[in-house]
Coordinates of C-alpha atoms (C1' of nucleotides) in Angstrom, one line a residue:
Chain A
M1 CA -71.7 108.5 148.1
I2 CA -75.2 108.5 146.6
D3 CA -75.6 107.3 143.0
R4 CA -78.8 106.7 141.1
D5 CA -77.1 105.5 138.0
P6 CA -78.4 102.0 137.4
V7 CA -75.2 101.0 135.7
L8 CA -73.2 101.9 138.8
S9 CA -75.3 99.6 140.9
I10 CA -73.6 96.6 139.3
L11 CA -70.6 97.6 141.3
D12 CA -72.3 95.9 144.3
S13 CA -72.3 92.6 142.5
P14 CA -69.7 90.0 143.5
F15 CA -69.0 89.6 139.8
A16 CA -67.9 93.2 139.3
R17 CA -66.0 93.2 142.6
K18 CA -64.0 90.2 141.5
L19 CA -63.2 91.5 138.0
S20 CA -62.2 94.8 139.5
A21 CA -59.5 93.1 141.3
F22 CA -58.0 92.2 138.0
V23 CA -58.8 95.1 135.8
R24 CA -60.0 98.7 136.3
L25 CA -63.3 98.7 134.6
S26 CA -64.6 101.8 132.8
H27 CA -68.2 103.0 132.9
S28 CA -68.8 101.5 129.5
D29 CA -67.4 98.2 130.6
L30 CA -69.9 98.3 133.5
A31 CA -72.7 99.1 131.2
V32 CA -72.0 96.1 129.0
M33 CA -71.6 94.0 132.1
S34 CA -74.9 95.0 133.6
D35 CA -76.5 94.3 130.3
V36 CA -75.1 90.8 130.1
Y37 CA -75.9 90.4 133.8
R38 CA -79.6 90.9 133.4
R39 CA -81.4 87.5 132.9
R40 CA -81.7 86.1 136.4
R41 CA -82.6 82.5 137.1
S42 CA -83.0 80.6 140.3
F43 CA -81.9 77.0 141.0
A44 CA -82.9 74.7 143.8
V45 CA -80.5 72.7 145.9
G46 CA -79.4 69.4 144.4
V47 CA -80.9 69.9 140.9
D48 CA -78.1 70.0 138.3
M49 CA -77.7 73.4 136.6
I50 CA -75.3 72.0 134.0
H51 CA -75.4 68.4 133.0
Q52 CA -72.6 66.3 131.5
G53 CA -72.7 65.8 127.8
Q54 CA -75.3 68.5 127.2
T55 CA -74.6 70.7 124.2
D56 CA -75.7 74.2 123.4
Q57 CA -75.6 75.4 126.9
S58 CA -75.6 78.8 128.5
A59 CA -73.0 79.9 130.9
Y60 CA -73.9 81.5 134.2
V61 CA -72.5 84.0 136.6
L62 CA -73.3 83.1 140.2
A63 CA -75.0 86.0 141.9
S64 CA -75.7 84.4 145.2
G65 CA -75.4 80.9 146.7
W66 CA -72.8 78.2 146.3
A67 CA -72.5 75.4 143.7
C68 CA -70.1 72.6 142.9
S69 CA -68.9 70.9 139.8
Y70 CA -68.2 67.2 140.0
K71 CA -67.9 64.0 138.2
I72 CA -69.6 60.7 139.1
L73 CA -67.6 57.5 138.9
P74 CA -69.2 54.2 138.1
G75 CA -69.4 52.7 141.6
G76 CA -71.3 55.7 143.0
T77 CA -68.5 57.7 144.5
R78 CA -67.9 61.2 143.1
Q79 CA -65.2 63.7 142.9
I80 CA -65.9 67.4 143.3
V81 CA -63.6 69.3 141.0
D82 CA -64.3 72.8 142.2
F83 CA -66.7 74.9 144.2
Q84 CA -68.3 78.0 142.8
V85 CA -69.0 81.0 145.0
P86 CA -70.7 84.3 144.1
G87 CA -69.0 86.1 141.3
D88 CA -67.7 82.9 139.7
F89 CA -68.5 81.7 136.2
L90 CA -70.2 78.4 135.6
G91 CA -69.8 76.5 132.4
L92 CA -67.6 79.1 130.7
R93 CA -65.8 76.4 129.0
S94 CA -68.9 74.7 127.7
V95 CA -69.6 78.0 125.9
L96 CA -66.2 79.0 124.7
F97 CA -65.5 75.5 123.6
R98 CA -68.1 72.9 123.3
T99 CA -67.5 70.3 126.0
S100 CA -69.4 70.1 129.2
D101 CA -67.6 67.2 130.8
H102 CA -68.9 67.6 134.3
N103 CA -72.0 68.4 136.2
V104 CA -72.7 71.5 138.2
E105 CA -75.1 71.4 141.2
P106 CA -76.2 74.0 143.6
I107 CA -75.3 73.4 147.3
T108 CA -77.5 76.2 148.5
P109 CA -80.3 77.9 146.7
V110 CA -78.7 79.8 143.8
Q111 CA -79.4 82.9 141.9
A112 CA -77.5 83.1 138.6
S113 CA -77.5 85.3 135.5
E114 CA -77.7 83.4 132.3
V115 CA -75.2 84.4 129.7
K116 CA -75.9 83.3 126.1
Q117 CA -73.0 82.5 124.0
R118 CA -73.7 85.2 121.4
D119 CA -74.1 87.8 124.1
L120 CA -70.9 86.9 125.7
L121 CA -69.0 87.0 122.4
A122 CA -70.6 90.3 121.5
A123 CA -69.6 91.7 124.9
F124 CA -66.1 90.6 124.3
T125 CA -65.7 92.3 121.0
A126 CA -67.4 95.5 122.4
T127 CA -65.1 95.7 125.4
P128 CA -61.8 93.9 125.1
R129 CA -61.0 95.0 128.6
L130 CA -63.8 93.0 130.0
A131 CA -62.7 90.0 127.9
T132 CA -59.3 90.2 129.4
A133 CA -60.7 90.3 132.9
V134 CA -62.9 87.3 132.2
L135 CA -60.1 85.3 130.6
W136 CA -58.0 86.2 133.6
A137 CA -60.6 84.9 136.0
A138 CA -60.9 81.7 133.9
S139 CA -57.2 81.2 134.0
R140 CA -57.2 81.7 137.8
D141 CA -59.9 79.0 138.0
E142 CA -57.8 76.6 136.0
A143 CA -54.8 77.4 138.3
M144 CA -57.0 76.4 141.2
V145 CA -57.8 73.1 139.6
V146 CA -54.2 72.4 139.2
E147 CA -53.5 73.3 142.8
H148 CA -56.3 71.0 143.7
L149 CA -54.7 68.2 141.8
V150 CA -51.5 68.8 143.7
D151 CA -53.5 68.6 146.9
L152 CA -54.8 65.2 146.0
G153 CA -51.6 63.9 144.7
R154 CA -49.0 65.0 147.2
R155 CA -50.5 66.5 150.4
T156 CA -51.6 64.8 153.6
A157 CA -55.2 65.0 154.6
S158 CA -54.7 67.9 157.0
E159 CA -52.5 69.9 154.7
R160 CA -55.2 69.4 152.0
M161 CA -57.9 70.7 154.3
A162 CA -55.8 73.6 155.5
H163 CA -54.9 74.5 152.0
F164 CA -58.4 74.2 150.8
L165 CA -59.8 76.5 153.6
L166 CA -57.2 79.1 152.9
E167 CA -57.9 79.1 149.2
L168 CA -61.6 79.4 149.8
G169 CA -61.0 82.3 152.2
A170 CA -58.9 84.1 149.6
R171 CA -61.6 83.6 146.9
L172 CA -64.3 84.9 149.2
R173 CA -62.3 87.9 150.3
L174 CA -62.2 88.9 146.6
V175 CA -66.0 89.3 146.6
G176 CA -66.2 90.7 150.1
M177 CA -67.6 87.6 151.7
A178 CA -64.6 86.9 154.0
D179 CA -61.9 88.6 155.9
R180 CA -58.7 87.4 157.6
A181 CA -60.8 86.3 160.5
G182 CA -63.0 83.8 158.6
F183 CA -66.1 83.3 156.6
A184 CA -69.6 81.7 156.5
C185 CA -69.4 78.3 154.8
P186 CA -72.3 76.1 153.9
L187 CA -70.3 73.0 153.0
S188 CA -71.0 69.8 154.8
Q189 CA -68.3 67.4 155.8
Y190 CA -69.6 65.1 153.1
L191 CA -69.0 67.7 150.5
L192 CA -65.5 68.4 151.8
A193 CA -64.8 64.7 151.7
D194 CA -65.9 64.4 148.0
A195 CA -63.7 67.4 147.2
L196 CA -60.6 66.4 149.1
G197 CA -60.7 62.7 148.2
L198 CA -61.3 61.7 151.8
S199 CA -64.0 59.9 153.7
A200 CA -66.4 62.0 155.6
V201 CA -65.3 60.4 158.8
H202 CA -61.7 61.4 158.2
V203 CA -62.7 64.9 157.3
N204 CA -64.2 65.2 160.8
R205 CA -61.1 63.9 162.5
V206 CA -58.9 66.3 160.5
L207 CA -61.0 69.2 161.3
R208 CA -60.8 68.3 165.0
E209 CA -57.1 68.1 164.8
L210 CA -56.7 71.5 163.1
R211 CA -59.0 72.9 165.7
E212 CA -57.1 71.4 168.6
D213 CA -53.9 72.7 167.2
G214 CA -55.3 76.2 167.3
L215 CA -55.1 76.7 163.5
V216 CA -58.7 76.8 162.1
T217 CA -62.1 76.1 163.5
F218 CA -64.9 75.0 161.2
Q219 CA -68.1 74.6 163.1
K220 CA -71.7 75.6 162.8
G221 CA -71.3 76.8 159.2
R222 CA -68.5 79.1 160.0
V223 CA -64.8 78.9 159.3
V224 CA -62.6 80.9 161.8
F225 CA -58.9 81.3 161.2
D226 CA -57.6 81.0 164.7
D227 CA -54.0 81.5 163.6
Y228 CA -53.8 82.6 160.0
E229 CA -50.0 82.8 159.8
A230 CA -49.5 79.4 161.4
L231 CA -52.0 77.9 159.0
V232 CA -50.2 79.4 156.0
E233 CA -47.0 78.1 157.3
F234 CA -48.4 74.6 158.0
T235 CA -49.7 74.0 154.5
A236 CA -47.0 76.0 152.6
F237 CA -49.7 78.0 150.9
D238 CA -48.4 80.0 148.0
R239 CA -50.0 83.3 148.8
A240 CA -48.8 84.8 145.5
Y241 CA -51.3 83.1 143.3
L242 CA -54.4 84.2 145.1
D243 CA -53.5 86.9 147.6
H244 CA -53.4 89.8 145.2
E245 CA -54.8 92.9 146.8
G246 CA -55.7 95.7 144.4
P247 CA -56.0 95.7 140.7
L248 CA -53.3 94.0 138.7
L249 CA -53.9 95.7 135.5
I250 CA -54.5 99.5 135.6
Chain B
M1 CA -48.9 59.6 96.7
I2 CA -46.1 62.0 95.7
D3 CA -46.3 65.6 96.6
R4 CA -43.6 68.3 96.4
D5 CA -45.7 71.0 97.8
P6 CA -43.8 72.2 100.9
V7 CA -47.0 73.2 102.6
L8 CA -48.4 69.7 102.4
S9 CA -45.4 68.3 104.0
I10 CA -46.6 69.7 107.3
L11 CA -49.3 67.0 107.1
D12 CA -46.6 64.7 108.4
S13 CA -46.2 66.6 111.6
P14 CA -47.9 65.3 114.7
F15 CA -49.4 68.7 115.3
A16 CA -51.3 68.7 112.0
R17 CA -52.3 65.1 112.4
K18 CA -53.8 65.8 115.8
L19 CA -55.7 68.9 114.7
S20 CA -57.0 67.1 111.7
A21 CA -58.8 64.8 114.1
F22 CA -60.8 67.8 115.2
V23 CA -61.2 69.9 112.2
R24 CA -60.8 69.4 108.5
L25 CA -58.0 71.8 107.6
S26 CA -57.9 73.6 104.3
H27 CA -54.8 74.3 102.2
S28 CA -54.6 77.8 103.5
D29 CA -54.9 76.6 107.1
L30 CA -52.0 74.4 106.5
A31 CA -50.0 77.2 105.0
V32 CA -50.5 79.4 108.0
M33 CA -49.7 76.4 110.2
S34 CA -46.4 75.6 108.5
D35 CA -45.5 79.2 108.8
V36 CA -46.1 79.3 112.5
Y37 CA -44.4 76.0 112.8
R38 CA -41.1 77.2 111.4
R39 CA -38.8 78.3 114.3
R40 CA -37.4 75.1 115.6
R41 CA -35.5 74.8 118.9
S42 CA -33.9 71.9 120.7
F43 CA -34.0 71.3 124.5
A44 CA -31.9 68.9 126.5
V45 CA -33.3 66.5 129.1
G46 CA -33.9 67.9 132.5
V47 CA -33.5 71.6 131.6
D48 CA -36.7 73.5 132.2
M49 CA -38.3 74.8 128.9
I50 CA -40.8 76.9 130.8
H51 CA -40.3 78.2 134.3
Q52 CA -42.8 79.1 136.9
G53 CA -43.4 82.8 137.3
Q54 CA -41.7 83.8 134.1
T55 CA -43.5 86.3 132.0
D56 CA -43.5 87.2 128.4
Q57 CA -43.0 83.6 127.3
S58 CA -43.4 81.9 124.0
A59 CA -45.5 78.9 123.6
Y60 CA -44.2 75.8 121.9
V61 CA -45.5 73.0 119.8
L62 CA -43.8 69.7 120.5
A63 CA -42.4 68.3 117.3
S64 CA -40.6 65.3 118.8
G65 CA -39.8 64.0 122.3
W66 CA -41.7 64.0 125.5
A67 CA -42.0 66.6 128.3
C68 CA -43.9 67.0 131.5
S69 CA -45.4 69.9 133.4
Y70 CA -45.1 69.8 137.1
K71 CA -45.1 71.7 140.4
I72 CA -42.6 71.4 143.1
L73 CA -43.7 71.3 146.7
P74 CA -41.7 72.6 149.6
G75 CA -40.4 69.4 151.0
G76 CA -38.9 68.3 147.7
T77 CA -41.7 66.1 146.4
R78 CA -43.3 67.1 143.1
Q79 CA -46.5 66.5 141.4
I80 CA -46.6 66.0 137.6
V81 CA -49.7 67.7 136.2
D82 CA -49.5 66.4 132.7
F83 CA -47.2 64.9 130.1
Q84 CA -46.7 66.4 126.7
V85 CA -46.2 64.2 123.6
P86 CA -45.5 65.3 120.0
G87 CA -48.3 67.5 118.6
D88 CA -49.1 69.0 122.0
F89 CA -48.9 72.6 122.9
L90 CA -46.7 73.8 125.7
G91 CA -47.4 76.9 127.6
L92 CA -50.5 77.9 125.6
R93 CA -52.0 79.4 128.7
S94 CA -49.0 81.4 129.5
V95 CA -49.4 83.1 126.1
L96 CA -53.2 83.4 125.9
F97 CA -53.4 84.6 129.5
R98 CA -50.3 85.6 131.4
T99 CA -49.7 83.1 134.2
S100 CA -47.1 80.4 134.0
D101 CA -47.8 78.7 137.2
H102 CA -45.8 75.5 136.6
N103 CA -42.6 74.3 135.1
V104 CA -42.2 72.3 131.9
E105 CA -39.2 70.0 131.6
P106 CA -38.1 67.6 128.7
I107 CA -38.1 63.9 129.6
T108 CA -36.3 63.0 126.4
P109 CA -34.4 65.3 124.0
V110 CA -37.1 67.6 122.6
Q111 CA -37.6 69.5 119.3
A112 CA -40.2 72.2 119.5
S113 CA -41.4 75.0 117.4
E114 CA -41.5 78.3 119.2
V115 CA -44.7 80.3 118.7
K116 CA -44.6 83.9 119.5
Q117 CA -47.7 85.4 121.0
R118 CA -48.3 87.9 118.1
D119 CA -47.8 85.2 115.5
L120 CA -50.3 83.0 117.2
L121 CA -52.9 85.7 117.5
A122 CA -52.3 86.7 113.8
A123 CA -52.8 83.1 112.7
F124 CA -56.0 83.0 114.7
T125 CA -57.6 85.9 113.0
A126 CA -56.4 84.8 109.6
T127 CA -57.8 81.3 109.9
P128 CA -60.6 81.0 112.5
R129 CA -60.8 77.3 111.6
L130 CA -57.3 76.8 113.0
A131 CA -58.2 78.8 116.1
T132 CA -61.1 76.5 116.7
A133 CA -59.0 73.5 116.4
V134 CA -56.4 74.9 118.8
L135 CA -58.9 75.9 121.3
W136 CA -60.5 72.5 121.0
A137 CA -57.2 70.8 121.7
A138 CA -56.7 73.1 124.7
S139 CA -60.0 72.2 126.0
R140 CA -59.2 68.5 125.6
D141 CA -56.0 69.1 127.6
E142 CA -58.0 70.7 130.4
A143 CA -60.5 67.8 130.4
M144 CA -57.5 65.5 130.9
V145 CA -56.3 67.5 133.9
V146 CA -59.8 67.1 135.4
E147 CA -59.7 63.4 134.7
H148 CA -56.3 63.3 136.3
L149 CA -57.7 65.0 139.4
V150 CA -60.4 62.4 139.5
D151 CA -57.8 59.7 139.3
L152 CA -55.9 61.0 142.3
G153 CA -59.0 61.7 144.3
R154 CA -61.1 58.6 143.8
R155 CA -59.3 55.8 142.0
T156 CA -57.1 53.0 143.5
A157 CA -53.5 52.8 142.4
S158 CA -54.1 50.2 139.8
E159 CA -57.2 51.9 138.4
R160 CA -55.2 55.0 138.1
M161 CA -52.3 53.3 136.3
A162 CA -54.7 51.5 134.0
H163 CA -56.6 54.7 133.2
F164 CA -53.4 56.6 132.7
L165 CA -51.9 54.1 130.2
L166 CA -55.2 54.0 128.3
E167 CA -55.4 57.7 128.1
L168 CA -51.8 58.0 127.0
G169 CA -52.4 55.4 124.3
A170 CA -55.4 57.3 123.0
R171 CA -53.4 60.5 122.8
L172 CA -50.5 58.9 121.0
R173 CA -52.8 57.1 118.6
L174 CA -54.0 60.6 117.5
V175 CA -50.6 61.4 116.3
G176 CA -49.8 58.0 114.9
M177 CA -47.4 56.9 117.7
A178 CA -49.5 54.1 119.0
D179 CA -52.1 51.6 118.0
R180 CA -54.4 49.3 119.9
A181 CA -51.5 46.9 120.5
G182 CA -49.4 49.4 122.4
F183 CA -46.7 52.1 122.2
A184 CA -43.2 53.1 123.0
C185 CA -43.0 54.9 126.2
P186 CA -39.9 56.6 127.7
L187 CA -41.4 57.2 131.2
S188 CA -39.5 55.8 134.2
Q189 CA -41.4 54.4 137.1
Y190 CA -40.3 57.5 139.1
L191 CA -42.0 59.7 136.6
L192 CA -45.1 57.6 136.8
A193 CA -45.0 57.8 140.5
D194 CA -44.8 61.6 140.5
A195 CA -47.7 61.8 138.1
L196 CA -50.0 59.3 139.8
G197 CA -49.3 60.4 143.4
L198 CA -47.7 57.1 144.3
S199 CA -44.3 55.9 145.4
A200 CA -42.0 54.5 142.8
V201 CA -42.0 51.2 144.7
H202 CA -45.7 51.0 144.6
V203 CA -45.8 51.8 140.9
N204 CA -43.6 48.8 140.3
R205 CA -46.0 46.6 142.3
V206 CA -49.0 47.9 140.5
L207 CA -47.4 47.3 137.1
R208 CA -46.6 43.8 138.1
E209 CA -50.1 43.2 139.2
L210 CA -51.6 44.5 135.9
R211 CA -49.1 42.3 134.0
E212 CA -49.9 39.2 136.0
D213 CA -53.6 39.8 135.5
G214 CA -53.0 39.8 131.7
L215 CA -54.1 43.4 131.2
V216 CA -51.1 45.5 130.3
T217 CA -47.4 45.0 130.2
F218 CA -45.0 47.9 130.6
Q219 CA -41.5 46.8 130.2
K220 CA -38.3 47.8 128.4
G221 CA -39.8 51.2 127.4
R222 CA -42.8 49.7 125.7
V223 CA -46.5 49.5 126.8
V224 CA -48.4 46.5 125.4
F225 CA -52.1 46.2 125.9
D226 CA -52.5 42.5 126.5
D227 CA -56.3 42.8 126.8
Y228 CA -57.5 46.2 125.8
E229 CA -61.2 45.5 126.4
A230 CA -60.6 44.0 129.8
L231 CA -58.4 47.0 130.7
V232 CA -61.1 49.5 129.6
E233 CA -63.6 47.5 131.7
F234 CA -61.3 47.4 134.7
T235 CA -60.8 51.2 135.0
A236 CA -64.2 52.2 133.7
F237 CA -62.4 54.3 131.1
D238 CA -64.8 56.7 129.4
R239 CA -63.9 56.1 125.8
A240 CA -66.1 58.9 124.6
Y241 CA -63.9 61.8 125.7
L242 CA -60.7 60.6 123.9
D243 CA -61.7 57.9 121.5
H244 CA -63.0 59.9 118.7
E245 CA -61.9 58.5 115.3
G246 CA -62.2 60.8 112.4
P247 CA -62.8 64.6 112.3
L248 CA -65.5 65.9 114.6
L249 CA -66.1 69.1 112.7
I250 CA -66.3 69.0 108.9
Chain C
dC1 C1' -92.2 66.3 167.6
dG2 C1' -90.6 62.8 164.6
dT3 C1' -87.7 61.6 161.0
dA4 C1' -83.8 62.6 158.0
dG5 C1' -79.5 64.5 157.4
dC6 C1' -75.3 66.0 159.8
dT7 C1' -71.5 65.4 163.2
dT8 C1' -68.7 63.0 166.4
dT9 C1' -66.2 59.1 168.3
dG10 C1' -64.4 54.3 168.8
dA11 C1' -62.7 49.8 166.9
dT12 C1' -60.7 47.5 163.3
dG13 C1' -58.9 46.7 158.5
dT14 C1' -56.0 47.7 154.4
dA15 C1' -53.8 50.3 150.6
dG16 C1' -50.0 52.1 149.9
dG17 C1' -45.7 54.3 152.1
dT18 C1' -40.9 53.8 153.8
dC19 C1' -36.6 51.4 154.3
dA20 C1' -33.3 48.3 152.6
dA21 C1' -30.7 45.8 149.3
dG22 C1' -29.8 43.1 145.2
dA23 C1' -30.3 42.7 140.0
dA24 C1' -30.8 44.7 135.4
dA25 C1' -30.1 48.1 132.4
dT26 C1' -27.8 52.2 130.6
dG27 C1' -24.3 55.1 130.1
dT28 C1' -19.2 56.9 130.2
dG29 C1' -14.5 57.1 129.6
dG30 C1' -10.5 54.7 128.3
Chain D
dC1 C1' -15.3 46.7 123.3
dC2 C1' -14.6 46.5 128.1
dA3 C1' -14.7 48.1 133.2
dC4 C1' -16.9 51.1 136.1
dA5 C1' -20.7 54.2 137.6
dT6 C1' -25.3 55.6 137.6
dT7 C1' -29.7 55.1 137.1
dT8 C1' -33.7 52.2 136.9
dC9 C1' -36.2 48.1 138.3
dT10 C1' -37.6 44.5 141.5
dT11 C1' -38.7 42.3 145.7
dG12 C1' -39.3 41.6 150.8
dA13 C1' -40.4 43.3 155.6
dC14 C1' -42.6 46.4 158.2
dC15 C1' -45.4 50.6 159.3
dT16 C1' -48.9 54.4 159.0
dA17 C1' -52.5 57.2 157.1
dC18 C1' -56.7 56.7 156.0
dA19 C1' -61.0 53.8 154.9
dT20 C1' -64.8 51.2 156.6
dC21 C1' -68.1 49.8 159.9
dA22 C1' -71.0 50.9 163.6
dA23 C1' -73.5 53.5 166.8
dA24 C1' -74.7 57.6 169.5
dG25 C1' -75.7 62.5 169.9
dC26 C1' -77.2 66.9 167.2
dT27 C1' -80.0 70.1 164.2
dA28 C1' -83.3 71.2 161.7
dC29 C1' -87.2 71.5 159.4
dG30 C1' -91.8 69.8 157.5

DNA sequence: CGTAGCTTTGATGTAGGTCAAGAAATGTGG
DNA sequence: CCACATTTCTTGACCTACATCAAAGCTACG
């Protein structure tokens, strides 16, 4: 299929791919989207894109690269609240509401489209369908934070890890960056530790254990699901909340 | 001060008290509010008010009593995600979006006002100021979930407990149910355990420790801050995000 | 090709879990 | 208002999951 329509080219973006999983987007939705999507910015690894307590911020849509949102505790430790992968919103809340209560930092070099508050709101009124899709995505993100909380509160280290890798896989599949076999993953064991509330040393041991049990292998920047079904079984992963294939709203 | 205006009587409700902390509400805001606030329902202890996976739900505003939202894990353990106290919204997300991904259960007998989706949206368009206040409250709730996640990931049991009690105190103060001295609290040590990711036994030990250190006393359904400043110091509680006194938006 | 950041592994320590059992509260029916 | 039942609290003894410390092998990249 050959198309020269510049609007349609946005269909290649992870953002559009993801939202298409929620809502069937019309040509005019896509037009508004590619308009909002225009202002590209680059960010270097380790330099905060969004900083705690800042006001009047933009939101961003991640076009490429990975980022994480985190909070620093007095004492130097930090807790990573969530990772962002291509297609994800950053700082949506700090635009819709006003609070930016945590930092966001690129893990790899990042390309992101800046979305000004007024543009976002304008886009929402112009295309309510798009608004629905974005709110849906936001609500999914929140559901993930809650699952993450459950991880930390009531799952063992290996269950946490397994659950985390499955969830990440499901998210990446949504934007075509993973399949049932596995995915490329730039996260260091330190990052995993900060996300899962473990020490880096223990992350290493847990990964070894999962590998030796023939469930998942995470080595050399690649996660391979050696036995997807067994892994799902092991962690009691609720496929329902992330596994949707095909648009939910027609 | 004597007033017979039925609209003004809503000012006594915890809901109005709380929102007033965010936004100065006009008489017409209050009128819309008392309208939305009308349909009262009662709920008995232990019977789910909102059930996972249910669609087409109402939201509720808690008028009296306490509730908690939680997730059950296969294996029987559960994780309490958040508690709801008078003035709090229940199931706001399941109305604004569509997902109800966790259960809500009364801890004490509960009185709540049912808010239908259409009424809520109508109220929002009629009084944008009210919408702002509600969204602000929702965003505060989300910030609390994130703090809770940090608790579970990176704080010790006693820091968690201390942080939790301070946060609860701050929330209750907003609706006039607590002061710097302390507050009445119907939570059992089992509930605390399920919220803080601990065992009930350890909750008991932690409470004893905090009491013996002269920081807080939680006994006979009452939390007493024996040394508020020291407690804040101990847990590195970020007063900024909950401590606001007086309306933020005029 | 050296230096800095990852990963891997072992040895040892500790926070918090589990089990058990008695003491207070709280509730319920008579 | 009392006897009995149920839940909640409290404490002790013991155990395990995970942290911390330490050190060696990898990668990678300026």
